[in-house]
Short mmCIF file of C-alpha atoms in Angstrom, two decimals:
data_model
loop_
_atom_site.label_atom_id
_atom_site.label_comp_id
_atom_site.label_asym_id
_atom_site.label_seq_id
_atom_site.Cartn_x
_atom_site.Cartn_y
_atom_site.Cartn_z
CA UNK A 1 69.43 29.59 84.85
CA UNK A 2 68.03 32.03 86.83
CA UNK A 3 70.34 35.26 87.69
CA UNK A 4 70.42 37.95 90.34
CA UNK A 5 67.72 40.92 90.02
CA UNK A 6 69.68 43.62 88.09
CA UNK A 7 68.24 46.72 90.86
CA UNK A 8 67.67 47.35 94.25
CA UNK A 9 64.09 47.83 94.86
CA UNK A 10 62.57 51.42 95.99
CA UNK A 11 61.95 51.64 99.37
CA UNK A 12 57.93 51.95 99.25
CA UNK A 13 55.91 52.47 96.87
CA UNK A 14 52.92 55.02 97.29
CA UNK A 15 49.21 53.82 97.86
CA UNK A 16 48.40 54.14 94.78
CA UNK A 17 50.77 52.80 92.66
CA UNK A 18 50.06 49.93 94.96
CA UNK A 19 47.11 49.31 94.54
CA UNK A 20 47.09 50.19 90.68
CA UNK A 21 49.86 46.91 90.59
CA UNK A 22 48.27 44.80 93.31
CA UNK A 23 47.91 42.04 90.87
CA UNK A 24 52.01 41.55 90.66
CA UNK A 25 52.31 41.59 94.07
CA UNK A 26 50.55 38.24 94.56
CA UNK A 27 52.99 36.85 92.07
CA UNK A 28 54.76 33.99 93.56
CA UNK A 29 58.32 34.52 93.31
CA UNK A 30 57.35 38.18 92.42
CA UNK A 31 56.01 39.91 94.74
CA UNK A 32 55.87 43.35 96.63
CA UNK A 33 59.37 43.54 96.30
CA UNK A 34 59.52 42.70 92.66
CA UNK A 35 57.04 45.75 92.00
CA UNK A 36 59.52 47.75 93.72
CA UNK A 37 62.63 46.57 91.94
CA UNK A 38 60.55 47.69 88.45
CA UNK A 39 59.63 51.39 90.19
CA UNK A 40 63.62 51.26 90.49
CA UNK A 41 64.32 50.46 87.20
CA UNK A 42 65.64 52.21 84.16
CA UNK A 43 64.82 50.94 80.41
CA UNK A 44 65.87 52.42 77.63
CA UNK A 45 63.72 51.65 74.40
CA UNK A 46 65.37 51.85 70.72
CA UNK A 47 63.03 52.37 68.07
CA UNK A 48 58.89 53.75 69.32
CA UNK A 49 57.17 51.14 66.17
CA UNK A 50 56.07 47.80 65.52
CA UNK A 51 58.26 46.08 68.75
CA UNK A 52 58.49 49.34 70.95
CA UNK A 53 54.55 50.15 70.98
CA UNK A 54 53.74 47.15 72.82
CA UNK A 55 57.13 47.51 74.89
CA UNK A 56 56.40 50.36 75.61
CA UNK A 57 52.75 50.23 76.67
CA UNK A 58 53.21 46.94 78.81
CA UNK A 59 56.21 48.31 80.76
CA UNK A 60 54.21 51.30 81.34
CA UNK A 61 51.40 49.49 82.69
CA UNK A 62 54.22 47.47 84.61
CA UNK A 63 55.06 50.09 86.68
CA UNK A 64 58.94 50.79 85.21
CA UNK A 65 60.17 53.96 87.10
CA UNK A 66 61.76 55.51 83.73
CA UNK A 67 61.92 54.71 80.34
CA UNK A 68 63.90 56.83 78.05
CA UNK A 69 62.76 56.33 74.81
CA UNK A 70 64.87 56.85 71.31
CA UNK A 71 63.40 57.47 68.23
CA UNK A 72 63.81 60.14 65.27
CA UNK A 73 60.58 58.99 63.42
CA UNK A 74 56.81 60.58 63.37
CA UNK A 75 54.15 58.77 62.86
CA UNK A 76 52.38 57.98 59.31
CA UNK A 77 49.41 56.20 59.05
CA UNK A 78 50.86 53.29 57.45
CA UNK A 79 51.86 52.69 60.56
CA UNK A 80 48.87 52.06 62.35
CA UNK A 81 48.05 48.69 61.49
CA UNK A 82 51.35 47.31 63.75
CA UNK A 83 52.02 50.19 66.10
CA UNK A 84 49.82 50.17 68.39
CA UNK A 85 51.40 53.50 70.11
CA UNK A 86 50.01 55.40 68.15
CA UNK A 87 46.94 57.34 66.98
CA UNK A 88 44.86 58.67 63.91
CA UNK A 89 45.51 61.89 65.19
CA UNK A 90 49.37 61.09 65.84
CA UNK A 91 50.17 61.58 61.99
CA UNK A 92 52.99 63.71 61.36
CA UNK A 93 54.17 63.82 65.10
CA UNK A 94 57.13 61.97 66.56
CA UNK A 95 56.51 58.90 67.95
CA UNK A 96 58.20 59.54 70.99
CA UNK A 97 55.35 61.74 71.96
CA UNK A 98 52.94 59.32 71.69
CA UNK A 99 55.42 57.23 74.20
CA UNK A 100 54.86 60.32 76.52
CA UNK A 101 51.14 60.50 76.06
CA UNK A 102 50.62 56.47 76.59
CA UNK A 103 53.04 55.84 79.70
CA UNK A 104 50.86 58.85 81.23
CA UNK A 105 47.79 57.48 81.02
CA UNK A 106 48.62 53.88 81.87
CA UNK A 107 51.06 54.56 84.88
CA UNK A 108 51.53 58.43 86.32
CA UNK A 109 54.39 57.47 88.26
CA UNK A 110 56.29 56.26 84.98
CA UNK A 111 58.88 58.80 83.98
CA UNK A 112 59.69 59.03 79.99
CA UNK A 113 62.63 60.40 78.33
CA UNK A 114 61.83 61.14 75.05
CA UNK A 115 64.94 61.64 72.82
CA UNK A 116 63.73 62.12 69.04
CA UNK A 117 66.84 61.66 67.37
CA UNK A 118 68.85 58.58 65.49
CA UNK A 119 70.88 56.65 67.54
CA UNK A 120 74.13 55.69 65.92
CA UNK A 121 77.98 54.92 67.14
CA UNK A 122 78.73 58.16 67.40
CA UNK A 123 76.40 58.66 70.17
CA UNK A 124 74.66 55.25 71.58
CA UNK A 125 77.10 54.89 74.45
CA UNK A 126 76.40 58.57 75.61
CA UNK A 127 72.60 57.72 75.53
CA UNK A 128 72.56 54.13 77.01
CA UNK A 129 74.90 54.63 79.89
CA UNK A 130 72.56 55.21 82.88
CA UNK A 131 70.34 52.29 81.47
CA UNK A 132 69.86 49.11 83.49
CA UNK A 133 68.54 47.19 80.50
CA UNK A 134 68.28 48.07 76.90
CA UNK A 135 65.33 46.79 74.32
CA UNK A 136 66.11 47.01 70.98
CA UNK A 137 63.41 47.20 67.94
CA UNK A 138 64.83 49.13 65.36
CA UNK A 139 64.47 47.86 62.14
CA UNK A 140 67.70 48.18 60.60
CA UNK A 141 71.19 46.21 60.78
CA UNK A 142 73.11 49.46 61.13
CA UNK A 143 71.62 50.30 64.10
CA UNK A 144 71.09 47.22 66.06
CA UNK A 145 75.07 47.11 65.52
CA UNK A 146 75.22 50.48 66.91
CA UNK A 147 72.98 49.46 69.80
CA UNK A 148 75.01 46.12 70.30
CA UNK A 149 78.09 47.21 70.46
CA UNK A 150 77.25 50.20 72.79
CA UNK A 151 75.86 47.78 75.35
CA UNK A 152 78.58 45.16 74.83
CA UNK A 153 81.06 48.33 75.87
CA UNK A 154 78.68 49.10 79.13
CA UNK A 155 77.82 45.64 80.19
CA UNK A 156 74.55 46.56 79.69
CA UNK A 157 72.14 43.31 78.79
CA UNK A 158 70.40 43.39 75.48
CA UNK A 159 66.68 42.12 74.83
CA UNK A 160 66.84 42.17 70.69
CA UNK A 161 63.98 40.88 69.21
CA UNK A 162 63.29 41.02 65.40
CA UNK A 163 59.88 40.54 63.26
CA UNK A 164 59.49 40.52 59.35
CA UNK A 165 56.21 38.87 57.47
CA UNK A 166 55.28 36.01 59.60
CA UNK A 167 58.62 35.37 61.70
CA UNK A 168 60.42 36.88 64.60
CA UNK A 169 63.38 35.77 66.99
CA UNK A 170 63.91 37.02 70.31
CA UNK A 171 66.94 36.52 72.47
CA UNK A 172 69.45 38.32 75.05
CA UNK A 173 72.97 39.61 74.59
CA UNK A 174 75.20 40.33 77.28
CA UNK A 175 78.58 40.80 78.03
CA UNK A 176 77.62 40.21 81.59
CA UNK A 177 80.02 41.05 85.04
CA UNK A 178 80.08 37.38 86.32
CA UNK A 179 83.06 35.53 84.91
CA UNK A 180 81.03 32.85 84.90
CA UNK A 181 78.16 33.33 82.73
CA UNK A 182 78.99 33.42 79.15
CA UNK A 183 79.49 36.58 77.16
CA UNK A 184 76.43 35.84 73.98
CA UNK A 185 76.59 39.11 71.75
CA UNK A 186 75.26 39.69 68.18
CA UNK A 187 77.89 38.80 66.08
CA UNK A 188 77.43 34.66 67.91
CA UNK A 189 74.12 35.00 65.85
CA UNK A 190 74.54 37.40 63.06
CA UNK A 191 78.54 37.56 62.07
CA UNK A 192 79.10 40.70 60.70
CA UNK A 193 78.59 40.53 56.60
CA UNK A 194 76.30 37.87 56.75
CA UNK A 195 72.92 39.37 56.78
CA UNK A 196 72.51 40.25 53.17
CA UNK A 197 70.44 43.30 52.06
CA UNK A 198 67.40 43.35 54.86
CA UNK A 199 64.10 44.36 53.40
CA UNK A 200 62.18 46.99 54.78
CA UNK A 201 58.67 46.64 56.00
CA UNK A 202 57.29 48.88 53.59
CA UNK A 203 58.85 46.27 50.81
CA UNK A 204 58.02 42.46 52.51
CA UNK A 205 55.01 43.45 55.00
CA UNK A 206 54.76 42.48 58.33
CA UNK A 207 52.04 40.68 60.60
CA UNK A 208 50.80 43.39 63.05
CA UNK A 209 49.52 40.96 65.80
CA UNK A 210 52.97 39.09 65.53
CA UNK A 211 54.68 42.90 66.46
CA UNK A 212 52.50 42.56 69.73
CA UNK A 213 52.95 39.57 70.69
CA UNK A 214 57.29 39.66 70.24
CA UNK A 215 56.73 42.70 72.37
CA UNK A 216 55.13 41.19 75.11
CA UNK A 217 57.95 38.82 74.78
CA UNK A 218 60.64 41.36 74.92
CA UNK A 219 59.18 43.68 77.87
CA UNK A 220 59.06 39.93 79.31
CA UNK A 221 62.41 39.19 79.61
CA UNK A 222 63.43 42.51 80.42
CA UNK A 223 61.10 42.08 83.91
CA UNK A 224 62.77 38.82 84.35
CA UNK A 225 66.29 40.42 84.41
CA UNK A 226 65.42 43.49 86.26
CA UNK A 227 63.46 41.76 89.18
CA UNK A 228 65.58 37.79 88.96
CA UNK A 229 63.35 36.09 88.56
CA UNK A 230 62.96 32.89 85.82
CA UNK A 231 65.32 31.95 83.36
CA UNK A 232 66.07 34.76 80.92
CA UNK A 233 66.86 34.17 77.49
CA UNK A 234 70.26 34.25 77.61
CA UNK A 235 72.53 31.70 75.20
CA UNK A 236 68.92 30.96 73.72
CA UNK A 237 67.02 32.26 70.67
CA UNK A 238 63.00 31.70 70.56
CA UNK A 239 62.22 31.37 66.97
CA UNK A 240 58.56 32.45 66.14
CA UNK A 241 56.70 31.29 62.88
CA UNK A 242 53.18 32.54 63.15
CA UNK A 243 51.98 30.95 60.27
CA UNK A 244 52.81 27.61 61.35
CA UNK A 245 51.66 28.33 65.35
CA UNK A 246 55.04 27.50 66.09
CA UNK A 247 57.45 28.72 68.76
CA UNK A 248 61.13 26.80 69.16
CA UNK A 249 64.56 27.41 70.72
CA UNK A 250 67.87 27.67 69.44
CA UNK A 251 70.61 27.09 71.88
CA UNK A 252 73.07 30.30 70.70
CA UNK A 253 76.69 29.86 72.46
CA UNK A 254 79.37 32.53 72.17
CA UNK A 255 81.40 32.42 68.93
CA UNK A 256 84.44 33.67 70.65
CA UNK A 257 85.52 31.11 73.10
CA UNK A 258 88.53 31.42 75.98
CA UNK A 259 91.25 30.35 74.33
CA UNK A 260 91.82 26.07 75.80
CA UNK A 261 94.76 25.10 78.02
CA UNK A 262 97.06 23.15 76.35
CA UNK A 263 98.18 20.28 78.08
CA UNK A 264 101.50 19.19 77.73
CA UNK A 265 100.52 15.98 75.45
CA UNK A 266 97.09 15.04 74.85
CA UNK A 267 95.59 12.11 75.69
CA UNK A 268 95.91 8.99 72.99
CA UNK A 269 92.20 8.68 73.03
CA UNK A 270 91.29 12.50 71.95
CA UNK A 271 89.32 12.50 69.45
CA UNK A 272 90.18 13.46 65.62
CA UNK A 273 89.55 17.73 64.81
CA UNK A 274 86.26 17.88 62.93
CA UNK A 275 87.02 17.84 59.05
CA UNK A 276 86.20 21.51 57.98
CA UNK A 277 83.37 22.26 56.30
CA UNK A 278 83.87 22.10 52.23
CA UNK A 279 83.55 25.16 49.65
CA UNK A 280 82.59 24.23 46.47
CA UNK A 281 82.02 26.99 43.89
CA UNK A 282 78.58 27.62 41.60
CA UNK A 283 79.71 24.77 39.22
CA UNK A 284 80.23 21.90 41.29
CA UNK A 285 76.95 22.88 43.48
CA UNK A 286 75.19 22.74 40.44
CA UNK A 287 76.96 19.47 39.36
CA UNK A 288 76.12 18.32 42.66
CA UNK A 289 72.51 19.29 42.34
CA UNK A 290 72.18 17.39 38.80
CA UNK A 291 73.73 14.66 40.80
CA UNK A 292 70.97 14.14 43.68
CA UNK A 293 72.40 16.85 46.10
CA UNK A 294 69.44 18.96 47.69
CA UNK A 295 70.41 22.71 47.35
CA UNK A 296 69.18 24.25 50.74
CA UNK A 297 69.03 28.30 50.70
CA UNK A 298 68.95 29.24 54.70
CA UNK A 299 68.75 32.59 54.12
CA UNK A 300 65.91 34.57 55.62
CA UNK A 301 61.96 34.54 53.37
CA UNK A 302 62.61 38.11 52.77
CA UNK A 303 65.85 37.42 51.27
CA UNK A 304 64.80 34.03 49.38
CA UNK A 305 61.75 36.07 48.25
CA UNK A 306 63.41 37.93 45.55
CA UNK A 307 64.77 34.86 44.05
CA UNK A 308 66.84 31.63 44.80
CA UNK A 309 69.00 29.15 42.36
CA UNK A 310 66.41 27.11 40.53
CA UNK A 311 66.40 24.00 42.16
CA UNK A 312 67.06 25.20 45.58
CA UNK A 313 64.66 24.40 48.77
CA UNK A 314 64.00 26.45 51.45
CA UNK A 315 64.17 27.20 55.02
CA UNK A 316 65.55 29.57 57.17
CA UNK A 317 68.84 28.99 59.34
CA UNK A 318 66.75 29.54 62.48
CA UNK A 319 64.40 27.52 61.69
CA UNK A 320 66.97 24.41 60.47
CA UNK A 321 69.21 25.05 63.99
CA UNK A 322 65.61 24.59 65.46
CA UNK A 323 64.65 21.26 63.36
CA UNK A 324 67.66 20.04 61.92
CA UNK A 325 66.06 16.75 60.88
CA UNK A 326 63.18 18.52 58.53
CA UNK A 327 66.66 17.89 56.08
CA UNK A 328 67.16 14.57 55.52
CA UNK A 329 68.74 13.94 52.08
CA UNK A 330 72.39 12.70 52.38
CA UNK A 331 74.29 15.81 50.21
CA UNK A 332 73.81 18.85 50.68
CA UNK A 333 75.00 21.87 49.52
CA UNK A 334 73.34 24.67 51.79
CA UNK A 335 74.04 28.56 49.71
CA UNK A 336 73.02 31.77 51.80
CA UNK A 337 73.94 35.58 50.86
CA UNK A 338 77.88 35.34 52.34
CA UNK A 339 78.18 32.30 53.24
CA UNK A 340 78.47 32.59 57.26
CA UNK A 341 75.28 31.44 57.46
CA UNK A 342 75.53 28.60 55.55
CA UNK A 343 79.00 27.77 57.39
CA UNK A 344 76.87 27.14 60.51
CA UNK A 345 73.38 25.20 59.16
CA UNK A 346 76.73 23.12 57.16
CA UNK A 347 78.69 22.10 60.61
CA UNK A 348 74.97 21.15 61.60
CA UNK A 349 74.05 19.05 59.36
CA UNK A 350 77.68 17.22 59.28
CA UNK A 351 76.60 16.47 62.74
CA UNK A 352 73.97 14.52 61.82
CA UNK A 353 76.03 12.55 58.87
CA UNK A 354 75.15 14.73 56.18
CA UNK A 355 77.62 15.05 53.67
CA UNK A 356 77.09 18.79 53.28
CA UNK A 357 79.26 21.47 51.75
CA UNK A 358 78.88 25.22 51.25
CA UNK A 359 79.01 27.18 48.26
CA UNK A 360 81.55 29.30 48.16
CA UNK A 361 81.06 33.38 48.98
CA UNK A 362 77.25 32.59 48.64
CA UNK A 363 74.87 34.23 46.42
CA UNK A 364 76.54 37.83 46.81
CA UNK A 365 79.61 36.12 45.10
CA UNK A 366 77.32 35.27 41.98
CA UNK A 367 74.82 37.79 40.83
CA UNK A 368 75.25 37.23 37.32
CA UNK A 369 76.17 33.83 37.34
CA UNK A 370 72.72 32.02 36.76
CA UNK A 371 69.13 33.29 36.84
CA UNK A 372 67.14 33.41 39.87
CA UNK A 373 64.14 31.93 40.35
CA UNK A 374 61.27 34.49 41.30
CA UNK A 375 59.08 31.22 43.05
CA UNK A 376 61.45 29.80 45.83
CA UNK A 377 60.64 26.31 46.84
CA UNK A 378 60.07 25.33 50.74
CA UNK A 379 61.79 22.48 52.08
CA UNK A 380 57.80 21.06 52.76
CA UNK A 381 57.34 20.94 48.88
CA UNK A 382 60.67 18.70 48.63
CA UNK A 383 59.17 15.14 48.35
CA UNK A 384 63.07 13.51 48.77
CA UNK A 385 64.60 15.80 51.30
#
């Protein structure tokens, strides 16, 4: 649903910022006054790479009074095939200068904080605090906790996008003022433990043009929450898969509920508590797999990429929560690297009257308990599932 603009707009803007964003303020629904709630606006930007170049550059051009922008990195020329920042002639600089350099020439009246150093729990709430909205694209699980948790602790809304190899998800956390709305933060998506050992860049690869295009997305939503006006992303994840030319949604509802009122005896037609989800340990999967069971590995391609149980298929938990009927053998028994993850595709598939079961710890419980298979399948090369 649509929520209230996050800032009070300037009073005026000057001729020619004006006219530089005349093209906004025919926007319907946007307008003058929009233009002027963005020259009011503060943004902070994690991470000056593959997600913060384009960030960067189209909030710029937006007209965003200040950005302050965090990053302790320089620029190699590796670099240059996603981060489009940056220049030949950038090499061995910080990145953050080439944030400087860029929101200059696109839009003078653009102020930029450069801060070229990490950001971490020991200091992200000191840095974020002033911020009306925060963008995150770092590229590491450490620090997008960091980053989370400092904004959960401000009330400060989240855009978090990610992008490895061909696939990206974007969404918005928030522990937001209204009572009302509901309070979506990283660990509904990502439970803490769950994500496994994230590959680098440098290790996996990454599609450039897909690092553009989720940061159009992200500076996106961040103009919808700082001006009010369409429905942000909030409670929803948009799933990207380039290679397929296929965007989807994941509804993404807080894991930590108020707790229910308890009525004094409850009605004789309530229905039954859902039967838990069922471990089963390496064994019995694999009993269950000689058996007929599919073995579904919802862990991300980076992960499944350096190996799955033989026998397994394939396909990412966003992508199942976003197609659940691309699975539709009878038993399953769905592995990932902790098992959270696998908790979650499980309850979804029961839902659909799959007999499905988990195995037990996942795949971090059982590194020397079978080979891995170097060639994962995909669950479009499963002829039964």
């Amino acid at each position: 649903m649509p929520l209230p603009p996050l800032v009070a707009p300037v009073d005026a803007l000057d001729p020619a910022e004006a006219s530089r964003t005349a093209r906004h303020a025919v926007l319907a629904g946007f307008g003058e006054i929009g233009q002027r709630r963005l020259a009011a606006a503060h943004v902070a930007v994690i991470g000056a790479g593959g997600l913060g170049s384009p960030v960067i550059l189209a909030l710029a051009a937006a007209g965003i009074g200040r950005l302050t922008v965090i990053d302790d990195d320089v620029v190699e020329i590796s670099n240059l095939q996603r981060q489009v920042l940056h220049r030949h002639r950038d090499a061995g600089r910080p990145k953050t200068a080439s944030a400087i350099r860029a929101a200059a020439d696109l839009s003078p009246g653009t102020r930029v904080d450069a801060v070229t150093e990490r950001i971490a729990p020991a200091n992200a709430a000191a840095l974020l605090a002033d911020a009306d909205v925060v963008i995150d694209g770092s590229d590491t699980f450490a620090t997008r906790r960091a980053v989370a948790d400092a904004c959960e602790s401000l009330g400060i809304p989240l855009v978090w996008g990610v992008v490895q190899e061909f696939h990206a998800q974007v969404t918005i956390f928030w522990t937001p003022p209204d009572a009302a709305l509901p309070a979506v933060r990283l660990a509904d998506l990502y439970p803490e433990g769950t994500e496994g050992e994230v590959p680098t860049c440098a290790a996996v690869g990454v599609l450039g043009s897909l690092c553009i295009q989720v940061g159009g997305v992200l500076a996106t939503e961040t103009v919808k929450l700082l001006t009010g006006i369409g429905e942000p992303l909030l409670g929803r994840v948009l799933v990207v898969d380039a290679l397929r030319g296929r965007t989807s949604e994941v509804p993404l509802r807080p894991s930590r509920m108020p707790a229910p009122v308890v009525s004094p005896a409850p009605p004789p037609t309530a229905a039954p508590a859902p039967t838990p989800v069922p471990d089963v340990d390496l064994e019995a999967a694999l009993s269950a797999s000689r058996a007929g069971a599919l073995l579904l590995d919802v862990r991300e391609p980076a992960e499944t990429a350096t190996g799955t149980i033989p026998g397994s298929v394939t396909i990412s938990l966003a992508d199942l929560l976003a197609e659940p009927a691309r699975v539709t053998a009878s038993s399953v028994v769905v592995i990932c690297h902790a098992g959270g993850r696998a908790h979650r595709a499980a309850e979804v598939l029961r839902s659909r009257g799959v007999d499905a079961a988990v195995l037990a710890g996942g795949l971090s419980t059982w590194p020397n308990a079978t080979d891995l298979s170097p060639e994962p399948s995909t669950i479009a090369e499963e002829p039964s599932a």
